[in-house]
Amino acid sequence: MDTTPAFPTLRVVSHPLVQHKLSILRDRETPTKIFKEIVDEIAMLMAYEATSDLALEDAVVETPLERTHGHRVSGKKLTLVPILRAGLGMVEGIYRLVPGARVGHIGLYRDHDTLEPVDYYFKVPSDAPERDFFLLDPMLATGGSAAAAVASLKRAGATRIRFMCIVAAPEGVQRLATAHPDVIVYCAALDRELNESGYILPGLGDAGDRLFGTR
Ligand code: PRP
Ligand code: URA
């Protein structure tokens, strides 16, 4: 994972497989079916890196031959929270790695004119203060949606939150870091800038539309 001095909260997952798959996502010719599969795969590969600091506890295991010592991830209190809609595409890939995780949902859409988030749904497990949250959304553009989602999680009692996206814009990373400096952001790419409509350049277009074929 790479860090950049300008954005201390940012971690860029530079693994070759992630970078290869990201180029397929960016390609305008990639069809919905493949786009969905690749988002799933990138999310899983990124989660592998983003969970590398999870605490382990000792465990005793009975092999077919004898008793031995092993390890288990301690706590089992991981919670995945996709921001609807596009975040949904990242859930299954991560869930395959951590099947004990719970899944919450935050419904937000970005108003086309103001680019500010409008919220319409919120549901997370009731024991939020005891949980580690992975907030999921492929796109961090202005950062309005991410900052609002983190604020909602904190109102529900969450104290340990990481944000996982695929493409981030510098504007969004900065806005999220200013509002929530405690939230580490994982991405596959830090792109150049936003255009006048709030789309990330070079980006990959509208992630929700490309995932669900609603373009
Ligand atoms: C997209 C994306 C993020 C948001 C990012 O969602 O999935 O949630 O925009 O933009 P921001 O950083 O400027 O807030 P969108 O609002 O298009 O909703 P959708 O996922 O339902 O299509
Ligand atoms: N939301 C998207 O889906 N794509 C962008 O480039 C910006 C916001």
Coordinates of N, CA and C and ligand atoms in Angstrom, one line a residue:
M1 N 0.8 -1.2 0.0 CA 0.0 0.0 0.0 C 0.9 1.2 0.0
D2 N 0.5 2.2 -0.8 CA 1.3 3.5 -0.9 C 0.6 4.6 0.0
T3 N 1.4 5.5 0.5 CA 0.9 6.6 1.2 C 1.4 7.9 0.4
T4 N 0.8 9.0 0.7 CA 1.2 10.2 0.0 C 1.2 11.3 1.0
P5 N 2.3 12.1 1.1 CA 2.4 13.1 2.2 C 1.3 14.1 2.2
A6 N 0.8 14.5 1.0 CA -0.3 15.5 0.9 C -1.6 15.0 1.6
F7 N -1.8 13.7 1.7 CA -3.0 13.2 2.2 C -2.7 12.1 3.2
P8 N -2.5 12.5 4.5 CA -2.0 11.5 5.5 C -3.0 10.4 5.8
T9 N -4.3 10.6 5.5 CA -5.3 9.6 5.8 C -5.5 8.6 4.6
L10 N -4.8 8.8 3.5 CA -5.1 8.0 2.3 C -4.1 6.8 2.2
R11 N -4.6 5.6 1.8 CA -3.8 4.5 1.5 C -4.2 4.0 0.1
V12 N -3.2 4.0 -0.8 CA -3.5 3.5 -2.2 C -3.0 2.1 -2.4
V13 N -4.0 1.2 -2.7 CA -3.6 -0.2 -2.9 C -3.0 -0.4 -4.3
S14 N -1.7 -0.5 -4.3 CA -1.0 -0.5 -5.6 C -0.7 -1.9 -6.1
H15 N -1.3 -2.9 -5.5 CA -1.1 -4.3 -6.0 C -1.4 -4.4 -7.5
P16 N -0.5 -5.1 -8.2 CA -0.6 -5.2 -9.7 C -2.0 -5.7 -10.1
L17 N -2.6 -6.7 -9.4 CA -3.9 -7.2 -9.8 C -4.9 -6.2 -9.7
V18 N -4.9 -5.4 -8.7 CA -5.8 -4.3 -8.5 C -5.7 -3.3 -9.6
Q19 N -4.5 -2.9 -9.9 CA -4.2 -1.9 -11.0 C -4.7 -2.4 -12.3
H20 N -4.4 -3.7 -12.6 CA -4.8 -4.3 -13.9 C -6.3 -4.3 -14.0
K21 N -7.0 -4.6 -12.9 CA -8.5 -4.7 -13.0 C -9.1 -3.3 -13.0
L22 N -8.5 -2.4 -12.4 CA -9.0 -1.0 -12.4 C -9.0 -0.5 -13.9
S23 N -8.0 -0.8 -14.7 CA -8.0 -0.4 -16.1 C -9.2 -0.9 -16.9
I24 N -9.6 -2.2 -16.5 CA -10.8 -2.8 -17.1 C -12.0 -2.0 -16.7
L25 N -12.1 -1.6 -15.5 CA -13.3 -0.8 -15.0 C -13.3 0.6 -15.7
R26 N -12.2 1.2 -15.9 CA -12.1 2.5 -16.6 C -12.6 2.5 -18.0
D27 N -12.4 1.3 -18.7 CA -12.6 1.2 -20.1 C -14.1 1.4 -20.4
R28 N -14.4 2.4 -21.2 CA -15.9 2.6 -21.5 C -16.6 1.5 -22.2
E29 N -15.8 0.6 -22.8 CA -16.4 -0.6 -23.5 C -16.7 -1.8 -22.6
T30 N -16.3 -1.7 -21.4 CA -16.5 -2.8 -20.4 C -18.0 -3.0 -20.2
P31 N -18.6 -4.1 -20.5 CA -20.0 -4.3 -20.3 C -20.4 -4.5 -18.8
T32 N -21.7 -4.3 -18.5 CA -22.2 -4.3 -17.1 C -21.8 -5.6 -16.4
K33 N -21.9 -6.7 -17.0 CA -21.6 -8.0 -16.3 C -20.2 -8.0 -15.9
I34 N -19.3 -7.6 -16.7 CA -17.8 -7.7 -16.4 C -17.5 -6.6 -15.4
F35 N -18.1 -5.4 -15.5 CA -17.9 -4.3 -14.6 C -18.2 -4.8 -13.2
K36 N -19.4 -5.4 -13.1 CA -19.9 -5.9 -11.7 C -18.9 -6.9 -11.2
E37 N -18.4 -7.9 -12.0 CA -17.5 -8.9 -11.5 C -16.2 -8.3 -11.1
I38 N -15.7 -7.2 -11.8 CA -14.4 -6.7 -11.5 C -14.5 -5.8 -10.2
V39 N -15.6 -5.1 -10.0 CA -15.8 -4.3 -8.8 C -15.7 -5.3 -7.6
D40 N -16.4 -6.4 -7.7 CA -16.4 -7.5 -6.7 C -15.0 -8.0 -6.4
E41 N -14.2 -8.2 -7.5 CA -12.8 -8.7 -7.3 C -11.9 -7.7 -6.7
I42 N -12.0 -6.4 -7.2 CA -11.2 -5.4 -6.6 C -11.5 -5.2 -5.1
A43 N -12.8 -5.2 -4.8 CA -13.1 -5.0 -3.4 C -12.5 -6.1 -2.5
M44 N -12.5 -7.3 -3.0 CA -12.0 -8.4 -2.3 C -10.4 -8.3 -2.1
L45 N -9.8 -7.9 -3.2 CA -8.3 -7.7 -3.1 C -8.0 -6.5 -2.2
M46 N -8.7 -5.5 -2.3 CA -8.5 -4.3 -1.4 C -8.7 -4.7 0.1
A47 N -9.8 -5.5 0.3 CA -10.1 -5.9 1.7 C -8.9 -6.7 2.3
Y48 N -8.3 -7.5 1.4 CA -7.2 -8.3 1.9 C -6.1 -7.4 2.5
E49 N -5.9 -6.3 1.8 CA -4.8 -5.4 2.3 C -5.3 -4.6 3.5
A50 N -6.6 -4.1 3.4 CA -7.1 -3.2 4.4 C -7.4 -3.9 5.7
T51 N -7.3 -5.3 5.7 CA -7.5 -6.0 7.0 C -6.2 -6.6 7.5
S52 N -5.1 -6.1 7.0 CA -3.8 -6.7 7.3 C -3.4 -6.4 8.8
D53 N -4.1 -5.5 9.4 CA -3.8 -5.1 10.8 C -4.8 -5.7 11.8
L54 N -5.7 -6.6 11.3 CA -6.7 -7.1 12.3 C -6.0 -7.9 13.4
A55 N -6.5 -7.8 14.6 CA -5.9 -8.5 15.7 C -6.3 -10.0 15.6
L56 N -5.3 -10.8 16.0 CA -5.5 -12.3 16.1 C -5.5 -12.7 17.5
E57 N -6.2 -13.8 17.8 CA -6.2 -14.5 19.1 C -5.8 -15.9 18.9
D58 N -5.2 -16.5 19.9 CA -4.8 -17.9 19.8 C -6.0 -18.8 19.8
A59 N -5.9 -19.9 19.1 CA -6.9 -20.9 19.0 C -6.4 -22.3 19.0
V60 N -7.1 -23.2 19.6 CA -6.6 -24.6 19.6 C -7.4 -25.3 18.5
V61 N -6.7 -26.1 17.7 CA -7.4 -26.8 16.6 C -7.1 -28.2 16.6
E62 N -8.1 -29.1 16.4 CA -7.9 -30.5 16.3 C -7.7 -30.9 14.9
T63 N -6.5 -31.2 14.4 CA -6.3 -31.7 13.1 C -6.8 -33.2 13.1
P64 N -6.9 -33.8 11.9 CA -7.2 -35.3 11.9 C -6.1 -36.1 12.7
L65 N -5.0 -35.5 12.9 CA -3.9 -36.3 13.6 C -3.6 -35.9 15.0
E66 N -3.7 -34.6 15.3 CA -3.4 -34.2 16.7 C -3.9 -32.8 17.0
R67 N -3.8 -32.4 18.2 CA -4.2 -31.0 18.6 C -3.0 -30.1 18.4
T68 N -3.4 -28.9 17.8 CA -2.3 -27.9 17.6 C -2.8 -26.5 17.9
H69 N -1.9 -25.6 17.8 CA -2.2 -24.2 18.1 C -2.4 -23.4 16.8
G70 N -3.4 -22.6 16.7 CA -3.6 -21.8 15.5 C -4.1 -20.4 15.9
H71 N -4.7 -19.7 15.0 CA -5.1 -18.3 15.3 C -6.5 -18.1 14.7
R72 N -7.2 -17.2 15.3 CA -8.5 -16.7 14.8 C -8.5 -15.2 14.8
V73 N -9.2 -14.6 13.9 CA -9.3 -13.1 14.0 C -10.2 -12.8 15.2
S74 N -9.7 -12.0 16.1 CA -10.5 -11.7 17.3 C -11.6 -10.8 17.1
G75 N -12.6 -10.9 18.0 CA -13.7 -9.9 17.9 C -14.9 -10.3 17.1
K76 N -14.7 -10.6 15.8 CA -15.8 -11.0 14.9 C -16.8 -9.9 14.9
K77 N -16.4 -8.6 15.0 CA -17.4 -7.5 15.1 C -17.2 -6.6 13.9
L78 N -16.8 -7.2 12.7 CA -16.7 -6.4 11.6 C -18.1 -6.1 10.9
T79 N -18.2 -4.9 10.5 CA -19.5 -4.5 9.8 C -19.2 -3.8 8.5
L80 N -19.8 -4.3 7.4 CA -19.6 -3.7 6.1 C -20.9 -2.8 5.9
V81 N -20.6 -1.6 5.4 CA -21.7 -0.7 5.2 C -21.6 0.0 3.8
P82 N -22.3 -0.6 2.8 CA -22.3 0.0 1.5 C -23.2 1.3 1.5
I83 N -22.7 2.3 0.8 CA -23.5 3.4 0.5 C -24.3 3.1 -0.8
L84 N -25.6 3.1 -0.7 CA -26.4 2.8 -1.8 C -26.4 3.9 -2.9
R85 N -26.4 3.5 -4.1 CA -26.5 2.1 -4.6 C -25.1 1.5 -4.9
A86 N -24.2 2.3 -5.4 CA -23.0 1.7 -5.9 C -22.1 0.9 -4.9
G87 N -22.2 1.2 -3.7 CA -21.4 0.5 -2.7 C -21.9 -1.0 -2.6
L88 N -23.1 -1.3 -3.0 CA -23.6 -2.7 -3.0 C -22.6 -3.6 -3.7
G89 N -22.1 -3.1 -4.8 CA -21.2 -3.9 -5.7 C -19.9 -4.4 -5.0
M90 N -19.6 -3.7 -3.8 CA -18.4 -4.1 -3.1 C -18.6 -5.1 -2.0
V91 N -19.9 -5.3 -1.7 CA -20.1 -6.1 -0.4 C -19.7 -7.6 -0.6
E92 N -20.2 -8.3 -1.6 CA -20.0 -9.7 -1.7 C -18.6 -10.2 -1.7
G93 N -17.7 -9.4 -2.4 CA -16.3 -9.8 -2.5 C -15.6 -9.7 -1.1
I94 N -16.0 -8.8 -0.3 CA -15.4 -8.6 1.0 C -16.0 -9.7 1.9
Y95 N -17.3 -9.9 1.8 CA -18.0 -10.8 2.6 C -17.5 -12.3 2.5
R96 N -17.0 -12.6 1.3 CA -16.4 -13.9 1.1 C -15.2 -14.1 2.0
L97 N -14.4 -13.0 2.2 CA -13.2 -13.0 3.1 C -13.6 -13.0 4.5
V98 N -14.6 -12.3 4.9 CA -15.0 -12.2 6.3 C -16.5 -12.5 6.5
P99 N -16.8 -13.8 6.3 CA -18.3 -14.2 6.4 C -18.9 -14.0 7.7
G100 N -18.2 -13.7 8.7 CA -18.8 -13.4 10.0 C -19.2 -11.9 10.1
A101 N -19.0 -11.1 9.1 CA -19.3 -9.7 9.2 C -20.8 -9.5 9.1
R102 N -21.3 -8.4 9.7 CA -22.7 -8.0 9.6 C -22.7 -6.9 8.4
V103 N -23.8 -6.7 7.9 CA -23.9 -5.7 6.8 C -25.0 -4.7 7.1
G104 N -24.6 -3.4 7.2 CA -25.5 -2.3 7.4 C -25.8 -1.6 6.0
H105 N -26.6 -0.7 5.9 CA -26.9 0.0 4.7 C -27.1 1.5 4.9
I106 N -26.5 2.3 4.1 CA -26.8 3.8 4.1 C -27.3 4.2 2.8
G107 N -28.5 4.8 2.7 CA -29.0 5.2 1.4 C -28.7 6.7 1.2
L108 N -28.0 7.1 0.2 CA -27.6 8.5 -0.1 C -27.6 8.6 -1.6
Y109 N -28.1 9.7 -2.1 CA -27.8 10.1 -3.5 C -27.4 11.5 -3.6
R110 N -26.6 11.8 -4.6 CA -26.1 13.1 -4.8 C -27.0 13.9 -5.7
D111 N -27.5 15.1 -5.1 CA -28.3 16.0 -5.9 C -27.6 16.5 -7.1
H112 N -28.2 16.3 -8.3 CA -27.5 16.6 -9.5 C -27.1 18.1 -9.6
D113 N -27.9 19.0 -9.0 CA -27.6 20.4 -9.2 C -26.6 20.9 -8.1
T114 N -26.9 20.6 -6.8 CA -26.1 21.1 -5.7 C -24.8 20.2 -5.5
L115 N -24.9 18.9 -5.9 CA -23.9 17.9 -5.7 C -23.8 17.5 -4.2
E116 N -24.8 18.0 -3.4 CA -24.8 17.7 -2.0 C -25.6 16.4 -1.8
P117 N -25.2 15.5 -0.8 CA -25.9 14.3 -0.6 C -27.3 14.5 0.0
V118 N -28.2 13.6 -0.4 CA -29.6 13.6 0.1 C -29.7 12.2 0.7
D119 N -30.1 12.1 2.0 CA -30.2 10.7 2.6 C -31.6 10.2 2.7
Y120 N -31.7 8.9 2.5 CA -33.0 8.3 2.4 C -33.1 6.9 3.2
Y121 N -32.0 6.4 3.7 CA -32.1 5.1 4.4 C -30.9 5.0 5.3
F122 N -31.1 4.4 6.5 CA -30.0 4.1 7.4 C -30.3 2.9 8.3
K123 N -29.5 1.9 8.3 CA -29.7 0.8 9.1 C -28.4 0.1 9.4
V124 N -28.0 0.1 10.7 CA -26.7 -0.6 11.0 C -27.0 -1.4 12.3
P125 N -26.2 -2.4 12.7 CA -26.4 -3.1 13.9 C -26.5 -2.2 15.1
S126 N -27.3 -2.6 16.1 CA -27.5 -1.7 17.3 C -26.3 -1.6 18.2
D127 N -25.3 -2.6 18.1 CA -24.2 -2.5 19.0 C -23.0 -1.7 18.3
A128 N -23.3 -0.6 17.6 CA -22.3 0.1 16.8 C -21.1 0.5 17.6
P129 N -21.2 0.9 18.9 CA -19.9 1.3 19.6 C -18.9 0.2 19.7
E130 N -19.3 -1.1 19.6 CA -18.4 -2.2 19.8 C -17.8 -2.7 18.4
R131 N -18.2 -2.1 17.3 CA -17.9 -2.6 16.0 C -16.8 -1.9 15.2
D132 N -16.2 -2.6 14.3 CA -15.3 -2.0 13.4 C -16.0 -1.8 12.0
F133 N -16.1 -0.6 11.5 CA -16.9 -0.4 10.3 C -16.1 -0.2 9.1
F134 N -16.5 -0.9 8.0 CA -15.9 -0.6 6.7 C -17.0 0.0 5.8
L135 N -16.9 1.3 5.6 CA -17.9 2.0 4.8 C -17.4 1.8 3.3
L136 N -18.4 1.5 2.4 CA -18.0 1.1 1.1 C -18.7 2.0 0.0
D137 N -18.0 2.5 -0.9 CA -18.5 3.2 -2.0 C -17.4 3.3 -3.1
P138 N -17.7 2.9 -4.3 CA -16.6 2.9 -5.3 C -16.0 4.3 -5.6
M139 N -16.8 5.4 -5.4 CA -16.4 6.7 -5.8 C -16.4 7.7 -4.7
L140 N -15.2 8.3 -4.5 CA -15.1 9.4 -3.6 C -14.8 10.7 -4.4
A141 N -15.9 11.4 -4.7 CA -15.7 12.6 -5.6 C -15.6 13.9 -4.9
T142 N -16.7 14.6 -4.6 CA -16.6 15.8 -3.7 C -16.4 15.4 -2.3
G143 N -16.7 14.2 -1.9 CA -16.6 13.7 -0.6 C -17.8 14.0 0.3
G144 N -18.8 14.7 -0.3 CA -20.1 15.0 0.4 C -20.8 13.7 0.9
S145 N -20.9 12.7 0.1 CA -21.6 11.5 0.5 C -20.8 10.8 1.6
A146 N -19.5 10.6 1.4 CA -18.7 9.9 2.4 C -18.7 10.6 3.7
A147 N -18.6 12.0 3.7 CA -18.6 12.7 5.0 C -19.9 12.6 5.7
A148 N -21.0 12.6 4.9 CA -22.4 12.5 5.5 C -22.6 11.1 6.1
A149 N -22.1 10.1 5.3 CA -22.3 8.7 5.8 C -21.5 8.4 7.1
V150 N -20.2 9.0 7.1 CA -19.4 8.8 8.3 C -20.1 9.5 9.5
A151 N -20.7 10.7 9.3 CA -21.4 11.4 10.3 C -22.6 10.6 10.8
S152 N -23.3 10.0 9.9 CA -24.4 9.1 10.4 C -24.0 8.0 11.2
L153 N -22.9 7.3 10.8 CA -22.4 6.2 11.6 C -21.9 6.7 13.0
K154 N -21.3 7.8 13.0 CA -20.9 8.3 14.3 C -22.1 8.7 15.2
R155 N -23.1 9.2 14.6 CA -24.3 9.5 15.4 C -24.9 8.2 16.0
A156 N -24.7 7.1 15.3 CA -25.2 5.8 15.7 C -24.3 5.2 16.8
G157 N -23.2 5.9 17.0 CA -22.2 5.4 18.1 C -20.9 4.8 17.6
A158 N -20.8 4.7 16.3 CA -19.5 4.1 15.7 C -18.3 5.0 16.1
T159 N -17.2 4.3 16.4 CA -16.0 5.1 16.7 C -14.8 4.6 15.8
R160 N -15.0 3.4 15.3 CA -13.9 2.9 14.4 C -14.4 2.7 13.0
I161 N -14.0 3.6 12.1 CA -14.6 3.6 10.8 C -13.5 3.7 9.7
R162 N -13.5 2.8 8.7 CA -12.6 3.0 7.6 C -13.4 3.2 6.4
F163 N -12.9 3.9 5.4 CA -13.7 4.1 4.2 C -12.9 3.4 3.0
M164 N -13.6 2.6 2.3 CA -13.0 1.9 1.2 C -13.7 2.3 -0.1
C165 N -12.9 2.9 -1.1 CA -13.4 3.2 -2.4 C -12.5 2.7 -3.4
I166 N -12.9 2.8 -4.7 CA -12.0 2.4 -5.8 C -11.3 3.5 -6.4
V167 N -12.0 4.6 -6.7 CA -11.4 5.8 -7.3 C -11.7 7.0 -6.4
A168 N -10.6 7.7 -6.0 CA -10.8 8.9 -5.2 C -10.3 10.1 -5.9
A169 N -11.0 11.3 -5.7 CA -10.5 12.6 -6.2 C -9.9 13.3 -5.1
P170 N -8.9 14.1 -5.4 CA -8.2 14.8 -4.3 C -9.1 15.7 -3.5
E171 N -10.1 16.3 -4.1 CA -11.1 17.1 -3.4 C -11.9 16.3 -2.4
G172 N -12.2 15.1 -2.7 CA -13.0 14.2 -1.8 C -12.2 13.8 -0.6
V173 N -10.9 13.4 -0.9 CA -10.0 12.9 0.2 C -9.8 14.1 1.2
Q174 N -9.6 15.3 0.6 CA -9.4 16.4 1.5 C -10.6 16.7 2.3
R175 N -11.8 16.7 1.7 CA -13.0 17.1 2.4 C -13.3 16.0 3.5
L176 N -13.1 14.8 3.2 CA -13.3 13.7 4.2 C -12.3 13.8 5.4
A177 N -11.1 14.1 5.0 CA -10.0 14.2 6.0 C -10.3 15.4 7.0
T178 N -10.8 16.5 6.4 CA -11.1 17.7 7.2 C -12.2 17.4 8.2
A179 N -13.3 16.8 7.6 CA -14.5 16.5 8.5 C -14.2 15.4 9.5
H180 N -13.4 14.4 9.0 CA -13.3 13.2 9.8 C -11.8 12.7 9.7
P181 N -10.9 13.4 10.4 CA -9.5 13.0 10.3 C -9.1 11.6 10.8
D182 N -10.0 11.1 11.6 CA -9.8 9.7 12.2 C -10.1 8.6 11.2
V183 N -10.7 8.9 10.0 CA -11.1 7.8 9.1 C -10.0 7.6 8.0
I184 N -9.5 6.4 8.0 CA -8.5 6.0 7.0 C -9.2 5.7 5.7
V185 N -8.7 6.2 4.6 CA -9.4 5.9 3.3 C -8.5 5.0 2.5
Y186 N -9.0 3.9 2.0 CA -8.4 3.0 1.1 C -8.9 3.2 -0.3
C187 N -8.0 3.3 -1.3 CA -8.5 3.4 -2.7 C -7.6 2.6 -3.6
A188 N -8.0 2.4 -4.8 CA -7.2 1.8 -5.8 C -6.4 2.9 -6.6
A189 N -7.0 4.1 -6.7 CA -6.4 5.2 -7.4 C -6.8 6.5 -6.9
L190 N -5.8 7.4 -6.8 CA -6.1 8.8 -6.5 C -6.0 9.5 -7.9
D191 N -7.2 9.9 -8.4 CA -7.3 10.5 -9.7 C -6.9 12.0 -9.7
R192 N -7.0 12.6 -10.9 CA -6.5 14.0 -11.1 C -7.4 15.1 -10.4
E193 N -8.7 15.0 -10.8 CA -9.6 16.2 -10.4 C -11.0 15.8 -10.7
L194 N -11.9 16.8 -10.3 CA -13.3 16.7 -10.7 C -13.6 17.6 -11.9
N195 N -14.6 17.2 -12.7 CA -15.0 18.1 -13.7 C -16.1 19.1 -13.2
E196 N -16.6 19.9 -14.0 CA -17.6 20.9 -13.5 C -18.9 20.3 -13.1
S197 N -19.2 19.0 -13.5 CA -20.4 18.3 -13.0 C -20.1 17.4 -11.8
G198 N -18.9 17.5 -11.3 CA -18.6 16.7 -10.1 C -18.2 15.3 -10.4
Y199 N -17.9 15.0 -11.7 CA -17.4 13.6 -12.0 C -15.8 13.6 -11.9
I200 N -15.3 12.4 -11.5 CA -13.9 12.2 -11.4 C -13.2 12.0 -12.7
L201 N -12.1 12.8 -12.9 CA -11.3 12.6 -14.1 C -9.9 12.0 -13.8
P202 N -9.5 11.0 -14.5 CA -10.1 10.3 -15.6 C -11.3 9.5 -15.2
G203 N -11.3 8.9 -14.0 CA -12.5 8.2 -13.4 C -12.9 7.0 -14.2
L204 N -14.2 6.6 -14.0 CA -14.7 5.5 -14.7 C -16.2 5.7 -15.0
G205 N -16.6 7.0 -14.9 CA -18.0 7.3 -15.2 C -18.9 7.2 -14.0
D206 N -20.2 7.0 -14.2 CA -21.1 6.8 -13.1 C -21.1 5.4 -12.6
A207 N -20.6 5.2 -11.5 CA -20.4 3.8 -11.0 C -21.7 3.0 -10.8
G208 N -22.7 3.7 -10.2 CA -24.0 3.1 -10.0 C -24.6 2.7 -11.4
D209 N -24.6 3.5 -12.3 CA -25.2 3.2 -13.6 C -24.5 2.1 -14.3
R210 N -23.2 2.1 -14.2 CA -22.4 1.1 -14.9 C -22.5 -0.3 -14.2
L211 N -22.7 -0.3 -12.9 CA -22.9 -1.5 -12.1 C -24.3 -2.2 -12.4
F212 N -25.3 -1.3 -12.5 CA -26.7 -1.8 -12.6 C -27.3 -1.7 -14.0
G213 N -26.5 -1.2 -14.9 CA -27.0 -1.1 -16.3 C -28.1 0.0 -16.5
T214 N -28.1 1.0 -15.7 CA -29.1 2.0 -15.8 C -28.7 3.3 -16.6
R215 N -27.6 3.2 -17.3 CA -27.1 4.3 -18.1 C -28.1 4.7 -19.2
Ligands
PRP1 C1 -22.2 8.3 -6.5 C2 -21.2 7.5 -5.8 C3 -21.1 8.1 -4.4 C4 -21.3 9.6 -4.8 C5 -19.9 10.2 -4.8 O1 -23.5 8.0 -6.0 O2 -21.6 6.1 -5.7 O3 -22.1 7.7 -3.5 O4 -21.9 9.6 -6.1 O5 -20.0 11.6 -5.0 P1 -19.6 12.6 -3.9 O6 -18.3 12.2 -3.3 O7 -19.5 13.9 -4.7 O8 -20.7 12.7 -2.9 P2 -24.8 8.6 -6.7 O9 -25.2 9.9 -5.9 O10 -24.6 8.8 -8.2 O11 -25.9 7.6 -6.3 P3 -26.1 6.1 -6.8 O12 -25.0 5.2 -6.3 O13 -27.5 5.7 -6.3 O14 -26.1 6.1 -8.3
URA2 N1 -20.1 9.4 -8.8 C1 -19.8 8.6 -9.7 O1 -20.4 7.5 -9.9 N2 -18.8 8.9 -10.5 C2 -18.1 10.0 -10.4 O2 -17.1 10.2 -11.2 C3 -18.5 10.9 -9.4 C4 -19.5 10.6 -8.6

